[in-house]
Amino acid sequence: MEQDIESPVTIHQPKLPKQAREDLPKNLNKECAKRKIQRYVRKDGKCNVHHGNVRETYRYLTDIFTTLVDLKWRFNLLIFVMVYTVTWLFFGMIWWLIAYMRGDMDHIGDSTWTPCVSNLNGFVSAFLFSIETETTIGYGYRVITDKCPEGIVLLLIQSVLGSIVNAFMVGCMFVKISQPKKRAETLVFSTNAVISMRDGKLCLMFRVGDLRNSHIVEASIRAKLIKSKQTKEGEFIPLNQTDINVGYYTGDDRLFLVSPLIISHEINQQSPFWEISKAQLPKEELEIVVILEGMVEATGNISYTLCKVNALILERKVSGFASV
């Protein structure tokens, strides 16, 4: 797969637009080296978009579960530890207040006194009893007695709320762990896209492949052209998105990704590249974003892979397979 494929078949040059037959300027490499392009999507597939001046921040709290899942791991683990610690301290304080208000602290060691919680002699022991209750450890040293109705009610409340906290936090961690983001690390694209002849047609081509033995089920691919646009009415639309047809009508966009495949886009009159000449293409401020979507065979999760490709104009067949 890593070797260039040379074809002895002679391809007749079809009638191409004048723009495609123009020669590249000699100082093209120097001009491209001086230009610094700010990416819309980085080469690793991450979007280079930052949301600023968001006033309605309360909307993030209305969907708190998704907000926690989207957080970075260090903040997610911090919240995970803090939620459990705060609930243990809160209920431990209540257990200590019940014992203090009933006078259990004044009868420590008195065998004739029936406390609310036996062997509870301070805040530390109340905190430990709170942990044992919520986590259902039950060492058997500190137990609640039947002479404390307020303690029984508190035990029911803590058991129910503890189950809710466990379901929420464990579910959040499970969803975050099972996200198929890392699966995209083994889906690789060719370093550059090329424009050359294929079957007598001018085509934009790039290659994609999967490094794992487990396949991507029902894989499909799309491509977008990100380019600013000005309408006929004079309206300027920054970062306008235009579809690039990579076989939607013929079914070629649905992939059987067991080996590296070449994705082709025919540059015809419906193509967004039709009016762009060979000399003009390196100067254009545009970006091609490729989106590969499929179901991970091992987990059943849907994986999305974004990749930005660079376009080169070559008068040969596309060959080679390289990672980004």
Tab-separated table of C-alpha atoms in Angstrom:
chain	number	residue	atom	x	y	z
A	1	MET	CA	0.000	0.000	0.000
A	2	GLU	CA	2.983	2.303	0.598
A	3	GLN	CA	4.405	1.964	-2.923
A	4	ASP	CA	3.514	4.231	-5.809
A	5	ILE	CA	1.342	2.646	-8.446
A	6	GLU	CA	2.440	3.415	-12.008
A	7	SER	CA	-0.162	2.942	-14.722
A	8	PRO	CA	0.998	2.307	-18.316
A	9	VAL	CA	-2.396	3.308	-19.716
A	10	THR	CA	-2.362	6.574	-21.654
A	11	ILE	CA	-5.126	8.949	-20.584
A	12	HIS	CA	-6.405	11.347	-23.211
A	13	GLN	CA	-6.600	14.922	-22.044
A	14	PRO	CA	-10.270	15.981	-22.038
A	15	LYS	CA	-11.572	19.448	-22.660
A	16	LEU	CA	-10.773	21.328	-19.469
A	17	PRO	CA	-11.599	24.854	-18.411
A	18	LYS	CA	-8.971	27.442	-19.194
A	19	GLN	CA	-8.233	27.916	-15.500
A	20	ALA	CA	-7.055	24.305	-15.149
A	21	ARG	CA	-4.531	24.674	-18.005
A	22	GLU	CA	-2.707	27.673	-16.600
A	23	ASP	CA	0.836	27.234	-15.338
A	24	LEU	CA	1.808	27.785	-11.744
A	25	PRO	CA	3.995	30.807	-11.004
A	26	LYS	CA	7.644	30.110	-10.317
A	27	ASN	CA	7.701	31.877	-6.964
A	28	LEU	CA	4.728	29.879	-5.642
A	29	ASN	CA	6.707	28.086	-2.932
A	30	LYS	CA	8.076	31.345	-1.544
A	31	GLU	CA	4.620	32.932	-1.459
A	32	CYS	CA	3.075	29.928	0.318
A	33	ALA	CA	5.900	29.886	2.858
A	34	LYS	CA	5.308	33.531	3.785
A	35	ARG	CA	1.543	33.118	4.247
A	36	LYS	CA	0.271	32.086	7.647
A	37	ILE	CA	-3.162	30.506	7.433
A	38	GLN	CA	-5.303	30.248	10.542
A	39	ARG	CA	-6.958	26.856	10.465
A	40	TYR	CA	-10.676	26.321	10.968
A	41	VAL	CA	-10.011	22.645	11.729
A	42	ARG	CA	-6.545	21.568	12.824
A	43	LYS	CA	-4.749	18.620	11.260
A	44	ASP	CA	-5.549	16.452	14.288
A	45	GLY	CA	-9.282	16.928	13.679
A	46	LYS	CA	-10.002	19.392	16.492
A	47	CYS	CA	-12.020	22.487	15.641
A	48	ASN	CA	-10.115	25.725	16.180
A	49	VAL	CA	-13.214	27.635	17.307
A	50	HIS	CA	-13.530	29.351	20.683
A	51	HIS	CA	-16.863	30.606	22.007
A	52	GLY	CA	-16.571	34.033	23.552
A	53	ASN	CA	-18.908	36.641	25.005
A	54	VAL	CA	-21.480	33.999	25.982
A	55	ARG	CA	-23.877	35.805	28.306
A	56	GLU	CA	-26.443	33.074	28.878
A	57	THR	CA	-24.077	30.754	30.721
A	58	TYR	CA	-26.964	29.279	32.701
A	59	ARG	CA	-27.824	27.198	29.643
A	60	TYR	CA	-24.818	24.992	30.389
A	61	LEU	CA	-26.289	24.168	33.806
A	62	THR	CA	-29.668	23.191	32.353
A	63	ASP	CA	-27.861	20.279	30.665
A	64	ILE	CA	-25.468	19.542	33.512
A	65	PHE	CA	-24.874	15.918	32.460
A	66	THR	CA	-23.526	16.870	29.011
A	67	THR	CA	-21.541	19.710	30.582
A	68	LEU	CA	-19.787	17.276	32.926
A	69	VAL	CA	-19.098	14.822	30.109
A	70	ASP	CA	-17.553	17.582	27.948
A	71	LEU	CA	-15.194	18.728	30.727
A	72	LYS	CA	-11.547	17.771	30.703
A	73	TRP	CA	-10.546	14.727	32.697
A	74	ARG	CA	-8.840	16.669	35.502
A	75	PHE	CA	-11.941	18.764	36.159
A	76	ASN	CA	-14.195	15.741	35.824
A	77	LEU	CA	-12.231	13.768	38.417
A	78	LEU	CA	-12.108	16.793	40.719
A	79	ILE	CA	-15.904	17.166	40.596
A	80	PHE	CA	-16.291	13.409	41.085
A	81	VAL	CA	-14.247	13.488	44.302
A	82	MET	CA	-15.790	16.741	45.538
A	83	VAL	CA	-19.399	15.560	45.116
A	84	TYR	CA	-18.851	12.457	47.221
A	85	THR	CA	-16.781	14.294	49.832
A	86	VAL	CA	-19.362	17.067	50.238
A	87	THR	CA	-22.269	14.622	50.611
A	88	TRP	CA	-20.361	12.578	53.209
A	89	LEU	CA	-19.461	15.717	55.177
A	90	PHE	CA	-23.016	17.099	54.938
A	91	PHE	CA	-24.726	13.983	56.255
A	92	GLY	CA	-21.927	13.438	58.777
A	93	MET	CA	-22.671	16.904	60.182
A	94	ILE	CA	-26.378	16.063	60.449
A	95	TRP	CA	-25.636	12.781	62.251
A	96	TRP	CA	-23.414	14.656	64.685
A	97	LEU	CA	-26.104	17.344	65.265
A	98	ILE	CA	-28.733	14.682	66.024
A	99	ALA	CA	-26.415	13.027	68.535
A	100	TYR	CA	-25.524	16.397	70.087
A	101	MET	CA	-29.140	17.577	70.386
A	102	ARG	CA	-30.270	14.286	71.927
A	103	GLY	CA	-27.503	14.469	74.497
A	104	ASP	CA	-25.609	11.404	73.322
A	105	MET	CA	-22.306	13.254	73.685
A	106	ASP	CA	-22.963	13.695	77.414
A	107	HIS	CA	-23.545	9.982	77.963
A	108	ILE	CA	-20.555	8.472	76.201
A	109	GLY	CA	-19.709	5.215	77.950
A	110	ASP	CA	-23.004	5.133	79.878
A	111	SER	CA	-24.399	1.611	79.478
A	112	THR	CA	-27.865	2.691	80.666
A	113	TRP	CA	-28.253	5.298	77.889
A	114	THR	CA	-29.557	4.333	74.439
A	115	PRO	CA	-27.966	6.640	71.859
A	116	CYS	CA	-29.224	7.313	68.340
A	117	VAL	CA	-26.097	5.729	66.873
A	118	SER	CA	-24.076	3.468	69.092
A	119	ASN	CA	-20.319	4.137	69.384
A	120	LEU	CA	-20.686	7.635	67.921
A	121	ASN	CA	-18.538	9.900	70.112
A	122	GLY	CA	-17.676	12.882	67.902
A	123	PHE	CA	-17.721	14.460	64.473
A	124	VAL	CA	-15.054	12.121	63.086
A	125	SER	CA	-17.051	9.031	64.046
A	126	ALA	CA	-20.204	10.662	62.623
A	127	PHE	CA	-18.339	11.305	59.347
A	128	LEU	CA	-17.196	7.674	59.210
A	129	PHE	CA	-20.746	6.486	59.907
A	130	SER	CA	-21.975	8.702	57.048
A	131	ILE	CA	-19.474	7.070	54.666
A	132	GLU	CA	-20.497	3.580	55.816
A	133	THR	CA	-24.179	4.397	55.318
A	134	GLU	CA	-23.912	5.931	51.859
A	135	THR	CA	-21.479	3.371	50.487
A	136	THR	CA	-23.287	0.459	52.236
A	137	ILE	CA	-20.011	-0.757	53.728
A	138	GLY	CA	-21.435	-1.606	57.168
A	139	TYR	CA	-18.466	-2.537	59.367
A	140	GLY	CA	-20.884	-3.324	62.223
A	141	TYR	CA	-19.223	-1.167	64.897
A	142	ARG	CA	-21.516	1.857	64.573
A	143	VAL	CA	-25.202	1.021	64.169
A	144	ILE	CA	-28.415	3.010	64.439
A	145	THR	CA	-30.853	2.074	67.211
A	146	ASP	CA	-34.657	1.837	67.134
A	147	LYS	CA	-35.038	4.594	69.755
A	148	CYS	CA	-34.174	7.350	67.253
A	149	PRO	CA	-36.973	8.061	64.746
A	150	GLU	CA	-35.195	11.139	63.337
A	151	GLY	CA	-32.161	8.976	62.660
A	152	ILE	CA	-34.269	6.425	60.807
A	153	VAL	CA	-35.712	9.175	58.573
A	154	LEU	CA	-32.213	10.544	57.922
A	155	LEU	CA	-31.005	7.024	57.078
A	156	LEU	CA	-33.732	6.668	54.443
A	157	ILE	CA	-32.985	10.090	52.948
A	158	GLN	CA	-29.241	9.463	52.758
A	159	SER	CA	-29.732	6.016	51.212
A	160	VAL	CA	-31.984	7.401	48.455
A	161	LEU	CA	-29.849	10.476	47.740
A	162	GLY	CA	-26.697	8.353	47.826
A	163	SER	CA	-28.140	6.049	45.158
A	164	ILE	CA	-29.006	9.071	42.990
A	165	VAL	CA	-25.494	10.511	43.362
A	166	ASN	CA	-23.947	7.130	42.516
A	167	ALA	CA	-26.110	6.717	39.414
A	168	PHE	CA	-25.371	10.253	38.192
A	169	MET	CA	-21.626	10.298	38.783
A	170	VAL	CA	-20.906	6.707	37.736
A	171	GLY	CA	-23.054	7.183	34.621
A	172	CYS	CA	-21.153	10.357	33.790
A	173	MET	CA	-17.794	8.615	34.155
A	174	PHE	CA	-18.953	5.616	32.115
A	175	VAL	CA	-20.153	7.801	29.232
A	176	LYS	CA	-16.901	9.774	29.257
A	177	ILE	CA	-14.767	6.621	29.259
A	178	SER	CA	-16.763	4.993	26.459
A	179	GLN	CA	-16.530	7.990	24.112
A	180	PRO	CA	-14.969	6.821	20.828
A	181	LYS	CA	-12.725	9.870	20.429
A	182	LYS	CA	-9.513	7.861	20.666
A	183	ARG	CA	-10.775	5.495	17.981
A	184	ALA	CA	-10.192	8.298	15.507
A	185	GLU	CA	-6.452	8.160	16.264
A	186	THR	CA	-6.162	4.997	14.154
A	187	LEU	CA	-8.084	6.463	11.197
A	188	VAL	CA	-5.496	8.200	9.030
A	189	PHE	CA	-5.730	10.400	5.960
A	190	SER	CA	-3.181	11.134	3.287
A	191	THR	CA	-1.000	14.111	4.100
A	192	ASN	CA	-2.055	15.989	0.963
A	193	ALA	CA	-4.922	15.865	-1.468
A	194	VAL	CA	-4.021	15.944	-5.156
A	195	ILE	CA	-5.752	17.195	-8.297
A	196	SER	CA	-5.037	15.051	-11.322
A	197	MET	CA	-6.693	13.062	-14.100
A	198	ARG	CA	-8.688	9.902	-13.445
A	199	ASP	CA	-10.713	8.115	-16.142
A	200	GLY	CA	-10.415	11.177	-18.345
A	201	LYS	CA	-11.846	13.512	-15.692
A	202	LEU	CA	-10.169	16.128	-13.539
A	203	CYS	CA	-10.550	14.978	-9.923
A	204	LEU	CA	-9.592	16.014	-6.406
A	205	MET	CA	-8.391	12.884	-4.582
A	206	PHE	CA	-7.176	11.885	-1.148
A	207	ARG	CA	-6.726	8.588	0.648
A	208	VAL	CA	-8.131	7.290	3.945
A	209	GLY	CA	-7.444	4.079	5.840
A	210	ASP	CA	-7.968	2.247	9.124
A	211	LEU	CA	-5.019	0.859	11.102
A	212	ARG	CA	-7.044	-1.490	13.332
A	213	ASN	CA	-8.247	-4.989	12.553
A	214	SER	CA	-11.684	-4.182	14.002
A	215	HIS	CA	-13.660	-2.471	11.279
A	216	ILE	CA	-15.735	0.690	11.148
A	217	VAL	CA	-19.254	-0.475	10.349
A	218	GLU	CA	-21.472	1.553	7.996
A	219	ALA	CA	-18.708	4.070	7.353
A	220	SER	CA	-19.616	7.132	5.319
A	221	ILE	CA	-17.565	10.144	4.302
A	222	ARG	CA	-18.384	13.772	3.564
A	223	ALA	CA	-16.325	16.798	2.612
A	224	LYS	CA	-16.880	20.504	3.148
A	225	LEU	CA	-15.275	23.539	1.563
A	226	ILE	CA	-14.797	26.328	4.118
A	227	LYS	CA	-14.463	29.651	2.340
A	228	SER	CA	-15.730	33.175	2.842
A	229	LYS	CA	-18.376	34.275	0.367
A	230	GLN	CA	-19.976	37.477	-0.820
A	231	THR	CA	-23.521	37.266	-2.166
A	232	LYS	CA	-24.900	39.128	-5.162
A	233	GLU	CA	-26.590	41.534	-2.762
A	234	GLY	CA	-23.228	42.432	-1.237
A	235	GLU	CA	-23.615	40.434	1.980
A	236	PHE	CA	-20.337	38.985	3.266
A	237	ILE	CA	-20.612	35.472	4.744
A	238	PRO	CA	-17.469	34.421	6.630
A	239	LEU	CA	-16.564	30.735	6.797
A	240	ASN	CA	-19.302	29.679	4.401
A	241	GLN	CA	-19.655	25.882	4.117
A	242	THR	CA	-20.156	24.257	0.710
A	243	ASP	CA	-20.653	20.542	0.121
A	244	ILE	CA	-18.035	18.709	-1.920
A	245	ASN	CA	-19.583	15.755	-3.709
A	246	VAL	CA	-17.515	12.631	-3.001
A	247	GLY	CA	-19.982	10.131	-4.435
A	248	TYR	CA	-23.261	10.889	-2.680
A	249	TYR	CA	-25.430	10.180	-5.744
A	250	THR	CA	-23.502	7.071	-6.789
A	251	GLY	CA	-23.084	5.572	-3.311
A	252	ASP	CA	-19.299	5.907	-3.342
A	253	ASP	CA	-19.447	7.885	-0.088
A	254	ARG	CA	-20.405	4.678	1.778
A	255	LEU	CA	-17.139	2.899	2.480
A	256	PHE	CA	-16.060	-0.672	3.180
A	257	LEU	CA	-12.952	0.400	5.057
A	258	VAL	CA	-10.848	-2.772	5.295
A	259	SER	CA	-7.972	-1.319	3.267
A	260	PRO	CA	-6.898	2.205	2.300
A	261	LEU	CA	-9.332	3.771	-0.162
A	262	ILE	CA	-8.995	6.711	-2.531
A	263	ILE	CA	-11.833	9.225	-2.251
A	264	SER	CA	-12.458	11.176	-5.444
A	265	HIS	CA	-14.318	14.391	-6.222
A	266	GLU	CA	-14.918	15.226	-9.872
A	267	ILE	CA	-14.239	18.879	-10.713
A	268	ASN	CA	-17.085	19.697	-13.064
A	269	GLN	CA	-19.411	22.659	-13.517
A	270	GLN	CA	-21.211	21.795	-10.258
A	271	SER	CA	-17.951	21.676	-8.302
A	272	PRO	CA	-16.977	24.653	-6.108
A	273	PHE	CA	-13.463	24.418	-7.629
A	274	TRP	CA	-14.652	24.940	-11.240
A	275	GLU	CA	-13.991	28.677	-11.288
A	276	ILE	CA	-10.631	28.424	-9.475
A	277	SER	CA	-7.582	28.287	-11.719
A	278	LYS	CA	-4.404	26.357	-11.105
A	279	ALA	CA	-2.463	29.544	-10.410
A	280	GLN	CA	-5.224	30.952	-8.214
A	281	LEU	CA	-5.720	27.860	-6.031
A	282	PRO	CA	-2.608	28.302	-3.806
A	283	LYS	CA	-3.614	31.916	-3.171
A	284	GLU	CA	-7.193	31.129	-2.183
A	285	GLU	CA	-8.104	31.329	1.499
A	286	LEU	CA	-10.078	28.129	1.648
A	287	GLU	CA	-10.063	24.953	3.666
A	288	ILE	CA	-11.212	21.412	2.869
A	289	VAL	CA	-12.612	19.503	5.842
A	290	VAL	CA	-13.260	15.767	5.533
A	291	ILE	CA	-15.745	14.084	7.906
A	292	LEU	CA	-15.639	10.295	8.335
A	293	GLU	CA	-18.524	8.797	10.274
A	294	GLY	CA	-19.053	5.172	11.270
A	295	MET	CA	-19.935	2.729	14.016
A	296	VAL	CA	-17.146	1.156	16.073
A	297	GLU	CA	-17.453	-2.601	15.739
A	298	ALA	CA	-16.120	-3.390	19.224
A	299	THR	CA	-18.345	-1.024	21.235
A	300	GLY	CA	-21.215	-0.040	18.914
A	301	ASN	CA	-20.505	3.658	19.490
A	302	ILE	CA	-20.602	6.097	16.594
A	303	SER	CA	-17.241	7.672	15.818
A	304	TYR	CA	-16.723	10.997	14.035
A	305	THR	CA	-13.376	11.864	12.522
A	306	LEU	CA	-12.501	15.299	11.194
A	307	CYS	CA	-9.472	16.012	9.080
A	308	LYS	CA	-8.190	19.032	7.181
A	309	VAL	CA	-6.414	18.185	3.938
A	310	ASN	CA	-4.082	20.282	1.846
A	311	ALA	CA	-4.643	20.479	-1.917
A	312	LEU	CA	-1.805	20.034	-4.388
A	313	ILE	CA	-1.995	20.174	-8.187
A	314	LEU	CA	-0.198	17.216	-9.716
A	315	GLU	CA	-0.191	15.802	-13.255
A	316	ARG	CA	0.018	12.180	-12.134
A	317	LYS	CA	-1.947	9.507	-10.378
A	318	VAL	CA	-2.391	9.853	-6.627
A	319	SER	CA	-0.246	7.361	-4.760
A	320	GLY	CA	1.207	6.710	-1.351
A	321	PHE	CA	-0.461	6.523	2.034
A	322	ALA	CA	0.740	8.654	4.913
A	323	SER	CA	-0.650	9.641	8.254
A	324	VAL	CA	-1.516	13.224	9.127
